[in-house]
Structures are given as C-alpha cells and as structure tokens.
Amino acid sequence: MTHAIASDAGRLATLRVHAADNVRVALKDLPEGVEIEDDGRRIRLVEPIRHKHKFSLADLAEGDSVIMYGVTVGRATRPIAAGAAITTANTEHSTATEKAATRQKHWQAPDVSAFSGAKFDGYHRPDGQVGTANVWLVVPLVFCENRNIEVLRQSVADALGEDPYRDYKRLARELLHGQAEEETTLPPRERLFPNVDGVRFLTHTLGCGGTDDDTQALCQLLAGYICHPNVAGATVLSLGCQKAQIELLQQAVAERDPDGWRPVHYLEQQASHSEEALIREALTTIFDGLRQANQVERSPAPLSALNLGVECGGSDGFSGLSANPLVGAVVDRLVALGGSGVLSEFPELCGVEHELLARCRDERVAERFRILMEAYQQHAARVGADFSMNPSPGNIRDGLITDAMKSAGAAKKGGDSPVVDVLDYTEPLHHKGLNLLCTPGNDVESTTALAGSGANLILFTTGLGTPTGNPVAPVLKIASNSELANRMADVIDYDAGPIIRGEAQIEELAVELLQLCIDAASGRYTPKAVGLAQYDFIPWKRGVSL
C-alpha cells in the first residue's frame, strides 16, 4: 500500500491500495481544493471528498474502468474529472471476470513460529472433532413448533437462573411503574453444569409449504448444527404432519454421525397426549442431556482443530483496508498451522473470481467454483435480481459504490492461501485449509451456513456496526475503525482502526487477533455476542413458497 501526502495547512491522509489503481481512498474528510500527492504528481480535488470515499486520479471518459485493489470495480457512466468523487451518479458495477486465471504455483506462508506448539482448550468429541464450546441444542423441525421452543427457552432459563434479559426486565418494570425496584443482594447461584456453555434454542420459518429442495436443505442444515463439534446433543420438536419429516432429519444426521455417538431425542406433538406432556418430555431430555454434557471437560487441542468461518456485515469504506485484510492474515496463519478457514458470501466474490480461480489447488476445485457461481447468478437473474444489487444503502453511504468494489474488499477476508475445496450450501467441511462456501451475502444467512458446515469459531468484520452472533459457534466482532469500536464497545471485540491511522501493521495485529481467537476457543474470553445472548439463525430459502 502506498500512502499519499495531502497539503492544506498540514497532512491529510489518503491511500492508494494497489499500484494499478486509478482511485485513492480518503481517510479523512477532504475539502475542495486540497492538493493530493500521488506518485510524484499533484492532484487538486475538484469537490469535497468524504472520508472512506474514493476519488479519481485521472480524467476518466464514459466507459472507462474504475480500478481498485488492482481489479476492475466499476465503469464510468459519464466523464469523471481527476480529483472528483466516485459516486453512484457517475459509476456503475462492472467487472473484468473474463481475465484468464493463471494457477498460483507457490504460496508464501507467513511466519507462525510465535505459535509453535500452541494449543487451545477445547471439548474433544468421540468422532475426533474438537469444540470451542459445549452446548445442548433444541431444534424445531417446522415453524409450527416455534411457540413451544419459546416456552422451553423461558422455562429452562428460569430453572437454571440464567435469564440473559433479567436486567432489561427489571428496567421495564421500573419504567412502567415510575420507581426503581428495591435492590436485593442475593449470592450468585452456583452453576449446576459448569462444563456446559448453555442451552441454545433455534427457531425458523421453514419445514412445510416449500419445495422438496428447501426441505432437504433445512434437514441438512439442522443436521450440521446437531453434529457440530460445539454441540453435545439435541432435542428435536416435530409437529408430525409437516413436509420436513423426522426420518429426513435422522437420515441427514446419520450421514454426518454414522456411529450415532451423539444423543438426539425426537419428539412429535401430534403423537403426544397433550402440550404439557410434550413440554415435560422435552424438558426431561434437556436436563438429562445437560448432565451428560457436563461430564466432558476442556483439554488441550492443536490449532489444526480450529475451523475459522469469516464473514462481513455492515461494511464501510474502511472494511476492505483494515478489518478484512486483518482477518485474512489470521486465516493465513491458521492455515499455515494446519487449521481451516471458510470464506462465504458468493455475491461478494463477484469481480474477483479470476483471482480465486487462480488460487484453487487444482482444476476440479476451480470448476466447482465456476459451476456454483454461475448457477447462483442464473438463479438470481430468473427472479429479476443481480449481484450488482448487493451493496446496501449503508454500504453506499460509506463509500462502497458498486458490488465489485465491495467484493474486492470482502474477499480479503480469505487471505492468500490456496483454495483447497469449494462447498455448496450445507455441505460439511472435509479438507484442512481455505474453503469457499456458497451462501448469500445476507449476514445472518451466511453466518448460519458457516456454522452449519462446521466452523467452530467465526470472525465477523463490520464498519457500521452489527450485533450478529450464532447459537453454536462463538462470533468475534472486528471493527474496521476505532470510532465504531469506541461507540459500540458492547458489541465489538477487536479494533482494527490502528491500521487506518498508520499506527500498526496488519502483520502485528494478526498475531494479537489470532491469540484472541485462541482465548475465545478456550473459553478464557467471552465474545460480546455471547455475552449479549445474540444467537441469530436464519436458513437460506432458495426456492419458493407453495
């Protein structure tokens, strides 16, 4: 990265990311008339440039490519003067995906000597997987059981004395009645199951009234959660008449757990004598499951047992410059240590396909990526959509003008290591190294899928701030800028802002962040999303409602 110097009663920071770029990024608000030095020449800004936004380094004619990260991220829709802002009014989505992919012959792995022999304290499962958490899962096979899931959630929280919303309930009573409740000092209740991280309750809107493919995908996703390394066992509620039958889920679970070591209890409401009988039986399986899960204690495990899912949401103009490449550097280090990374969000890889194809370890992997990307794009086109629609209004306000611009920065989360495998939605992780997973760009749908495919820890970057978490996989939130990290300190776990200010290098912060991952995987650090009980779960509905 080449830093530029701007003069206007001092130095004003801008950044050119790649030598081939014809735009720079404003790291601060820049007024009109400021002169920016770029590669030995001076460019006068012809209008104010907001921080995080880009401005042109040369006069661009209509149809000229806008280059950032060394790749095409847009096309000028009208002439753009040197020193003018790149906006939705003068630029549209465009890529150069026809560029031939030359297979990456050698990857220079980062120095990981600082982590030689490092381990994390995890939960070892009989099938060889290692969990970073230990939870009991309660799952509905169909949306008709969501109400019963909520009954169980509140009942279990009350019985265990672990209601995460206790303080907010007290606040609501105080606001309603106009006076503070009398504080009662009670000794903290002893945890009944100290080796268990809790009970997680899923709800969703699927299971009936959809296509056969969506039914199968739901069962495969739920099986991925039930057989997740962080899950000790599960209680499943079925209505009985729905499309997602118990047998379909049992088959999906058997594919992932052929030896049947993980306890799973299937309860059907239409076969039960009453709702009370169903709830009683479900509670019995949950508490019996907690007693069994509590028998497993944390013990040292190699870092190769970590499967790191990576995700971005609420991205801003700094995400691709700080938080995303920082996460990519962590993924590279974990891969060098024998672990795995999973990069998802296929709509946010649009425009950098040729770079990822070049990183595929062989033609089979490359061809799988081509097929899944093309199928996704064709499916979107059939319903009148396109990957170019991906940037949200918040993304655009913060400088991510096109999907390709967003994608080029989003792909940085995958680091530089070879792509060892490409997975379709719900497919489980099989190969160590960097994997690509076909998911939407939707934050929660993608995070849900990462855990479903076996990620036992997730790094989530954000520039605008998002509280997303996951029911079974701890989620660490990394801010692209320090203003966000300070303003939403109750949500953010790590601040990548020093990179933007030039106070720290990605390489040094990558060591810090990897250590935080180890601490979170060992239970020594509680991610903010876990502390807030932010357990988001949204399956991807690919088909139509019938």
Coordinates of N, CA, C and O in Angstrom, one line a residue, residues 380-511:
A380 N -30.4 -15.9 -9.6 CA -30.7 -14.5 -9.3 C -31.4 -13.9 -10.5 O -32.4 -13.1 -10.3
A381 N -30.9 -14.1 -11.7 CA -31.4 -13.5 -12.9 C -32.8 -13.9 -13.1 O -33.7 -13.1 -13.6
R382 N -33.2 -15.2 -12.8 CA -34.5 -15.7 -13.1 C -35.6 -15.0 -12.2 O -36.7 -14.9 -12.6
V383 N -35.2 -14.4 -11.1 CA -36.1 -13.7 -10.3 C -35.9 -12.2 -10.4 O -36.4 -11.4 -9.5
G384 N -35.2 -11.7 -11.4 CA -35.0 -10.3 -11.7 C -34.0 -9.6 -10.8 O -34.0 -8.4 -10.7
A385 N -33.1 -10.4 -10.3 CA -32.0 -9.8 -9.4 C -30.7 -10.0 -10.0 O -30.5 -10.7 -11.0
D386 N -29.7 -9.3 -9.4 CA -28.3 -9.4 -9.9 C -27.4 -9.1 -8.8 O -27.7 -8.4 -7.8
F387 N -26.2 -9.7 -8.8 CA -25.2 -9.4 -7.8 C -24.9 -7.9 -7.6 O -24.5 -7.5 -6.5
S388 N -25.1 -7.2 -8.7 CA -24.8 -5.7 -8.6 C -25.8 -5.0 -7.6 O -25.5 -3.9 -7.2
M389 N -26.8 -5.7 -7.2 CA -27.8 -5.1 -6.2 C -27.3 -5.3 -4.8 O -28.0 -4.8 -3.9
N390 N -26.2 -5.9 -4.6 CA -25.8 -6.3 -3.2 C -25.5 -5.2 -2.3 O -25.9 -5.3 -1.1
P391 N -24.8 -4.1 -2.7 CA -24.5 -3.1 -1.7 C -25.8 -2.5 -1.1 O -26.7 -2.2 -1.8
S392 N -25.8 -2.4 0.2 CA -26.9 -1.8 0.9 C -26.8 -0.2 0.9 O -25.7 0.3 0.6
P393 N -27.9 0.5 1.2 CA -27.8 1.9 1.3 C -26.7 2.4 2.3 O -26.0 3.4 2.0
G394 N -26.5 1.6 3.4 CA -25.4 2.0 4.4 C -24.1 1.8 3.8 O -23.1 2.6 4.0
N395 N -23.9 0.7 3.0 CA -22.6 0.4 2.3 C -22.3 1.6 1.4 O -21.2 2.2 1.4
I396 N -23.3 2.0 0.6 CA -23.1 3.1 -0.4 C -22.7 4.4 0.3 O -21.8 5.1 -0.2
R397 N -23.5 4.7 1.3 CA -23.2 6.0 2.1 C -21.7 6.0 2.6 O -21.2 7.1 2.7
D398 N -21.2 4.9 2.9 CA -19.8 4.8 3.4 C -18.8 4.4 2.4 O -17.7 4.0 2.7
G399 N -19.1 4.6 1.1 CA -18.1 4.6 0.0 C -18.0 3.3 -0.8 O -17.2 3.2 -1.7
L400 N -18.9 2.3 -0.5 CA -18.8 1.1 -1.3 C -19.9 1.2 -2.4 O -21.0 0.8 -2.3
I401 N -19.4 1.8 -3.5 CA -20.3 2.3 -4.5 C -20.9 1.2 -5.4 O -22.0 1.2 -5.8
T402 N -20.1 0.1 -5.7 CA -20.5 -1.0 -6.5 C -20.3 -2.3 -5.8 O -19.5 -2.4 -4.8
D403 N -21.0 -3.4 -6.3 CA -20.8 -4.7 -5.7 C -19.3 -5.1 -5.9 O -18.8 -5.8 -5.0
A404 N -18.7 -4.8 -7.1 CA -17.4 -5.3 -7.3 C -16.4 -4.6 -6.3 O -15.4 -5.2 -5.9
M405 N -16.7 -3.3 -6.0 CA -15.8 -2.6 -5.0 C -16.0 -3.3 -3.7 O -15.0 -3.5 -3.0
K406 N -17.2 -3.6 -3.3 CA -17.4 -4.3 -2.0 C -16.8 -5.6 -2.0 O -16.2 -6.1 -1.1
S407 N -16.9 -6.4 -3.2 CA -16.4 -7.7 -3.3 C -14.9 -7.8 -3.2 O -14.3 -8.6 -2.5
A408 N -14.2 -6.8 -3.8 CA -12.8 -6.8 -3.8 C -12.2 -6.7 -2.4 O -11.2 -7.3 -2.0
G409 N -12.9 -5.9 -1.6 CA -12.5 -5.7 -0.2 C -13.0 -6.9 0.7 O -12.3 -7.4 1.6
A410 N -14.2 -7.5 0.4 CA -14.7 -8.6 1.2 C -13.9 -9.8 1.0 O -13.7 -10.6 1.9
A411 N -13.4 -10.0 -0.2 CA -12.6 -11.2 -0.5 C -11.3 -11.3 0.3 O -10.6 -12.3 0.5
K412 N -10.8 -10.1 0.8 CA -9.6 -10.0 1.6 C -9.7 -10.8 2.8 O -8.6 -11.2 3.4
K413 N -10.9 -11.2 3.3 CA -11.1 -12.0 4.5 C -10.5 -13.4 4.3 O -10.2 -14.1 5.3
G414 N -10.4 -13.8 3.0 CA -9.9 -15.1 2.7 C -8.4 -15.2 2.7 O -7.8 -16.3 2.4
G415 N -7.6 -14.1 2.9 CA -6.2 -14.2 2.9 C -5.6 -14.5 1.5 O -6.2 -14.2 0.5
D416 N -4.5 -15.2 1.5 CA -3.8 -15.5 0.3 C -3.5 -17.0 0.0 O -2.9 -17.4 -0.9
S417 N -3.9 -17.9 1.0 CA -3.6 -19.3 0.9 C -4.4 -20.0 -0.2 O -5.4 -19.4 -0.7
P418 N -3.9 -21.1 -0.7 CA -4.6 -21.9 -1.7 C -6.1 -22.3 -1.3 O -6.3 -22.5 -0.1
V419 N -7.0 -22.3 -2.3 CA -8.3 -22.8 -2.0 C -8.3 -24.3 -2.2 O -8.1 -24.8 -3.3
V420 N -8.6 -25.0 -1.1 CA -8.5 -26.5 -1.2 C -9.8 -27.1 -1.5 O -9.8 -28.3 -2.0
D421 N -10.9 -26.4 -1.3 CA -12.2 -27.1 -1.6 C -13.3 -26.0 -1.7 O -13.1 -24.9 -1.2
V422 N -14.3 -26.3 -2.5 CA -15.5 -25.4 -2.7 C -16.7 -26.2 -2.3 O -17.0 -27.3 -2.8
L423 N -17.5 -25.6 -1.3 CA -18.7 -26.3 -0.8 C -19.9 -25.6 -1.2 O -20.0 -24.4 -1.2
D424 N -21.0 -26.4 -1.5 CA -22.3 -25.9 -1.7 C -22.9 -25.7 -0.4 O -22.5 -26.3 0.6
Y425 N -24.0 -25.0 -0.3 CA -24.7 -24.7 0.9 C -25.1 -26.0 1.7 O -25.5 -26.9 1.1
T426 N -24.8 -26.0 3.0 CA -25.0 -27.1 3.9 C -23.9 -28.2 3.8 O -23.9 -29.1 4.7
E427 N -23.1 -28.2 2.8 CA -22.1 -29.3 2.7 C -21.1 -29.2 3.9 O -20.6 -28.1 4.2
P428 N -20.7 -30.3 4.5 CA -19.7 -30.2 5.6 C -18.3 -30.0 5.2 O -17.9 -30.5 4.1
L429 N -17.5 -29.4 6.0 CA -16.1 -29.2 5.8 C -15.4 -30.6 5.9 O -15.5 -31.3 6.9
H430 N -14.5 -30.8 4.9 CA -13.7 -32.1 4.9 C -12.2 -31.9 4.8 O -11.5 -32.8 5.2
H431 N -11.8 -30.8 4.2 CA -10.4 -30.6 3.9 C -9.8 -29.4 4.7 O -10.4 -28.3 4.8
K432 N -8.6 -29.6 5.3 CA -7.9 -28.6 6.0 C -7.4 -27.5 5.0 O -7.0 -27.9 3.9
G433 N -7.4 -26.3 5.4 CA -7.0 -25.2 4.5 C -8.2 -24.3 4.2 O -9.2 -24.3 4.9
L434 N -8.0 -23.4 3.2 CA -9.1 -22.4 2.9 C -10.2 -23.1 2.0 O -9.9 -23.6 1.0
N435 N -11.4 -23.0 2.5 CA -12.6 -23.5 1.8 C -13.5 -22.3 1.4 O -13.6 -21.3 2.1
L436 N -14.1 -22.4 0.2 CA -15.2 -21.5 -0.2 C -16.5 -22.1 0.0 O -16.7 -23.3 -0.3
L437 N -17.5 -21.4 0.6 CA -18.8 -21.9 0.8 C -19.9 -21.0 0.2 O -19.9 -19.8 0.4
C438 N -20.7 -21.7 -0.6 CA -21.7 -20.9 -1.4 C -22.9 -20.5 -0.4 O -23.6 -21.4 0.1
T439 N -23.0 -19.2 -0.2 CA -24.0 -18.7 0.7 C -24.4 -17.3 0.1 O -23.7 -16.7 -0.7
P440 N -25.6 -16.8 0.6 CA -25.9 -15.4 0.2 C -25.0 -14.4 0.9 O -24.2 -14.8 1.8
G441 N -25.1 -13.1 0.6 CA -24.3 -12.1 1.3 C -25.0 -11.7 2.5 O -24.4 -11.0 3.4
N442 N -26.3 -12.0 2.7 CA -27.0 -11.7 3.9 C -26.3 -12.2 5.1 O -25.9 -13.4 5.2
D443 N -26.0 -11.3 6.1 CA -25.1 -11.5 7.2 C -25.5 -12.8 8.0 O -24.7 -13.7 8.2
V444 N -26.8 -12.9 8.4 CA -27.2 -14.0 9.3 C -27.3 -15.3 8.5 O -26.9 -16.3 9.0
E445 N -27.9 -15.2 7.3 CA -28.0 -16.4 6.5 C -26.6 -17.0 6.2 O -26.4 -18.2 6.3
S446 N -25.6 -16.2 6.0 CA -24.2 -16.6 5.7 C -23.6 -17.2 7.0 O -23.0 -18.2 7.0
T447 N -23.7 -16.4 8.1 CA -23.1 -16.9 9.4 C -23.8 -18.2 9.8 O -23.1 -19.1 10.3
T448 N -25.1 -18.3 9.6 CA -25.8 -19.5 9.9 C -25.2 -20.7 9.1 O -25.0 -21.8 9.6
A449 N -24.9 -20.5 7.8 CA -24.4 -21.5 7.0 C -22.9 -21.9 7.4 O -22.5 -23.1 7.3
L450 N -22.1 -20.9 7.8 CA -20.8 -21.2 8.2 C -20.7 -22.2 9.3 O -20.0 -23.2 9.3
A451 N -21.6 -21.9 10.3 CA -21.6 -22.9 11.5 C -22.2 -24.2 11.0 O -21.7 -25.3 11.4
G452 N -23.2 -24.2 10.1 CA -23.7 -25.5 9.6 C -22.8 -26.3 8.9 O -22.9 -27.6 8.9
S453 N -21.8 -25.7 8.3 CA -20.7 -26.5 7.6 C -19.5 -26.9 8.5 O -18.6 -27.5 8.0
G454 N -19.6 -26.5 9.7 CA -18.5 -26.9 10.7 C -17.6 -25.9 11.3 O -16.7 -26.2 12.0
A455 N -17.8 -24.6 10.9 CA -17.0 -23.6 11.6 C -17.2 -23.6 13.1 O -18.4 -23.4 13.5
N456 N -16.1 -23.7 13.9 CA -16.3 -23.7 15.3 C -15.9 -22.4 16.0 O -16.0 -22.3 17.2
L457 N -15.6 -21.4 15.2 CA -15.3 -20.1 15.6 C -15.5 -19.2 14.4 O -15.1 -19.5 13.3
I458 N -16.1 -18.0 14.6 CA -16.4 -17.1 13.4 C -15.8 -15.7 13.7 O -16.0 -15.2 14.8
L459 N -15.1 -15.2 12.7 CA -14.7 -13.8 12.8 C -15.6 -13.0 11.9 O -15.7 -13.3 10.7
F460 N -16.2 -11.9 12.4 CA -17.2 -11.1 11.7 C -16.7 -9.6 11.7 O -16.6 -9.0 12.8
T461 N -16.4 -9.1 10.5 CA -15.9 -7.7 10.4 C -17.1 -6.8 10.1 O -18.0 -7.2 9.4
T462 N -17.0 -5.6 10.7 CA -18.0 -4.6 10.4 C -17.5 -3.2 10.5 O -16.5 -2.9 11.3
G463 N -18.0 -2.3 9.7 CA -17.6 -0.9 9.7 C -18.6 0.0 10.2 O -18.3 1.1 10.7
L464 N -19.9 -0.4 10.1 CA -21.0 0.4 10.5 C -21.6 -0.1 11.9 O -22.2 0.6 12.6
G465 N -21.3 -1.4 12.2 CA -21.7 -1.9 13.5 C -22.9 -2.9 13.3 O -24.0 -2.5 12.8
T466 N -22.7 -4.1 13.7 CA -23.8 -5.1 13.6 C -23.6 -6.1 14.8 O -22.5 -6.5 15.1
P467 N -24.7 -6.4 15.5 CA -24.6 -7.3 16.7 C -24.6 -8.8 16.4 O -24.7 -9.6 17.3
T468 N -24.6 -9.2 15.2 CA -24.8 -10.6 14.8 C -24.0 -11.6 15.6 O -22.8 -11.4 15.8
G469 N -24.7 -12.7 16.0 CA -24.0 -13.8 16.7 C -24.5 -15.1 16.1 O -25.3 -15.1 15.1
N470 N -24.2 -16.2 16.7 CA -24.6 -17.5 16.3 C -24.9 -18.4 17.5 O -24.3 -18.3 18.5
P471 N -25.9 -19.3 17.4 CA -26.3 -20.1 18.5 C -25.2 -21.1 19.0 O -25.1 -21.4 20.2
V472 N -24.4 -21.7 18.1 CA -23.4 -22.7 18.5 C -22.0 -22.3 18.3 O -21.1 -22.8 19.0
A473 N -21.7 -21.4 17.4 CA -20.3 -21.0 17.1 C -20.0 -19.6 17.7 O -20.7 -18.7 17.3
P474 N -19.1 -19.4 18.6 CA -18.8 -18.1 19.1 C -18.4 -17.2 18.0 O -17.6 -17.6 17.1
V475 N -18.9 -15.9 18.0 CA -18.6 -15.0 17.0 C -17.8 -13.8 17.6 O -18.3 -13.1 18.5
L476 N -16.6 -13.5 17.0 CA -15.8 -12.4 17.4 C -16.1 -11.2 16.4 O -15.9 -11.5 15.2
K477 N -16.4 -10.0 16.9 CA -16.6 -8.9 16.0 C -15.4 -8.0 15.9 O -14.9 -7.5 16.9
I478 N -15.0 -7.7 14.7 CA -13.8 -6.8 14.5 C -14.3 -5.6 13.8 O -14.9 -5.6 12.7
A479 N -14.0 -4.4 14.4 CA -14.4 -3.1 13.8 C -13.3 -2.6 12.8 O -12.1 -2.7 13.1
S480 N -13.7 -2.0 11.7 CA -12.8 -1.5 10.7 C -12.2 -0.2 11.1 O -11.2 0.2 10.6
N481 N -12.9 0.5 12.1 CA -12.4 1.8 12.5 C -12.6 2.0 14.0 O -13.5 1.4 14.6
S482 N -11.8 2.8 14.6 CA -11.8 3.0 16.1 C -13.0 3.7 16.6 O -13.5 3.5 17.7
E483 N -13.6 4.6 15.7 CA -14.8 5.4 16.1 C -15.9 4.4 16.4 O -16.6 4.5 17.4
L484 N -16.1 3.4 15.6 CA -17.1 2.4 15.8 C -16.8 1.5 17.0 O -17.6 1.2 17.8
A485 N -15.5 1.1 17.2 CA -15.1 0.3 18.3 C -15.4 1.0 19.6 O -15.8 0.3 20.6
N486 N -15.2 2.3 19.7 CA -15.5 3.0 20.9 C -17.0 3.3 21.1 O -17.5 3.2 22.2
R487 N -17.7 3.5 20.0 CA -19.1 3.9 20.1 C -20.0 2.6 20.4 O -21.0 2.7 21.1
M488 N -19.6 1.5 19.9 CA -20.3 0.2 20.1 C -19.4 -0.8 20.8 O -19.3 -1.9 20.4
A489 N -18.8 -0.3 21.9 CA -17.9 -1.2 22.7 C -18.6 -2.4 23.3 O -17.9 -3.4 23.5
D490 N -19.9 -2.4 23.4 CA -20.6 -3.5 24.0 C -20.8 -4.6 22.9 O -21.3 -5.7 23.2
V491 N -20.5 -4.3 21.7 CA -20.7 -5.2 20.5 C -19.4 -5.7 19.9 O -19.3 -6.8 19.5
I492 N -18.4 -4.8 19.9 CA -17.1 -5.0 19.2 C -16.1 -5.7 20.1 O -15.9 -5.3 21.3
D493 N -15.4 -6.7 19.6 CA -14.4 -7.4 20.3 C -13.0 -7.0 20.0 O -12.1 -7.1 20.9
Y494 N -12.8 -6.4 18.8 CA -11.4 -6.1 18.4 C -11.4 -4.9 17.5 O -12.3 -4.8 16.6
D495 N -10.5 -4.0 17.6 CA -10.4 -2.7 16.9 C -9.3 -2.8 15.9 O -8.1 -2.9 16.2
A496 N -9.6 -2.8 14.6 CA -8.6 -2.8 13.5 C -8.3 -1.3 13.1 O -7.5 -1.1 12.1
G497 N -8.8 -0.3 13.8 CA -8.6 1.1 13.4 C -7.2 1.5 13.4 O -6.9 2.4 12.5
P498 N -6.3 1.0 14.2 CA -4.9 1.5 14.1 C -4.3 1.3 12.8 O -3.3 2.0 12.4
I499 N -4.8 0.3 12.0 CA -4.2 0.1 10.6 C -4.5 1.3 9.8 O -3.7 1.8 9.0
I500 N -5.8 1.9 9.9 CA -6.2 3.0 9.1 C -5.3 4.3 9.5 O -4.9 5.1 8.6
R501 N -5.0 4.4 10.8 CA -4.3 5.6 11.2 C -2.8 5.4 11.0 O -2.0 6.3 11.3
G502 N -2.4 4.3 10.5 CA -0.9 4.1 10.3 C -0.2 3.8 11.5 O 1.1 3.9 11.6
E503 N -0.9 3.4 12.6 CA -0.2 3.2 13.9 C 0.2 1.8 14.1 O 0.9 1.5 15.1
A504 N -0.3 0.9 13.3 CA 0.0 -0.6 13.4 C 0.0 -1.2 12.1 O -0.8 -0.8 11.2
Q505 N 0.8 -2.3 11.9 CA 0.8 -3.0 10.7 C -0.2 -4.2 10.8 O -0.4 -4.8 11.9
I506 N -0.7 -4.7 9.7 CA -1.6 -5.8 9.7 C -0.9 -7.0 10.3 O -1.5 -7.8 11.1
E507 N 0.4 -7.2 10.0 CA 1.1 -8.4 10.5 C 1.1 -8.5 12.0 O 0.9 -9.6 12.6
E508 N 1.4 -7.4 12.6 CA 1.5 -7.4 14.1 C 0.1 -7.6 14.8 O 0.0 -8.3 15.8
L509 N -0.9 -7.0 14.2 CA -2.3 -7.1 14.8 C -2.8 -8.5 14.5 O -3.6 -9.0 15.3
A510 N -2.4 -9.2 13.4 CA -2.8 -10.5 13.1 C -2.4 -11.5 14.2 O -3.1 -12.4 14.6
V511 N -1.2 -11.3 14.8 CA -0.7 -12.1 15.9 C -1.7 -11.9 17.1 O -2.0 -12.8 17.8

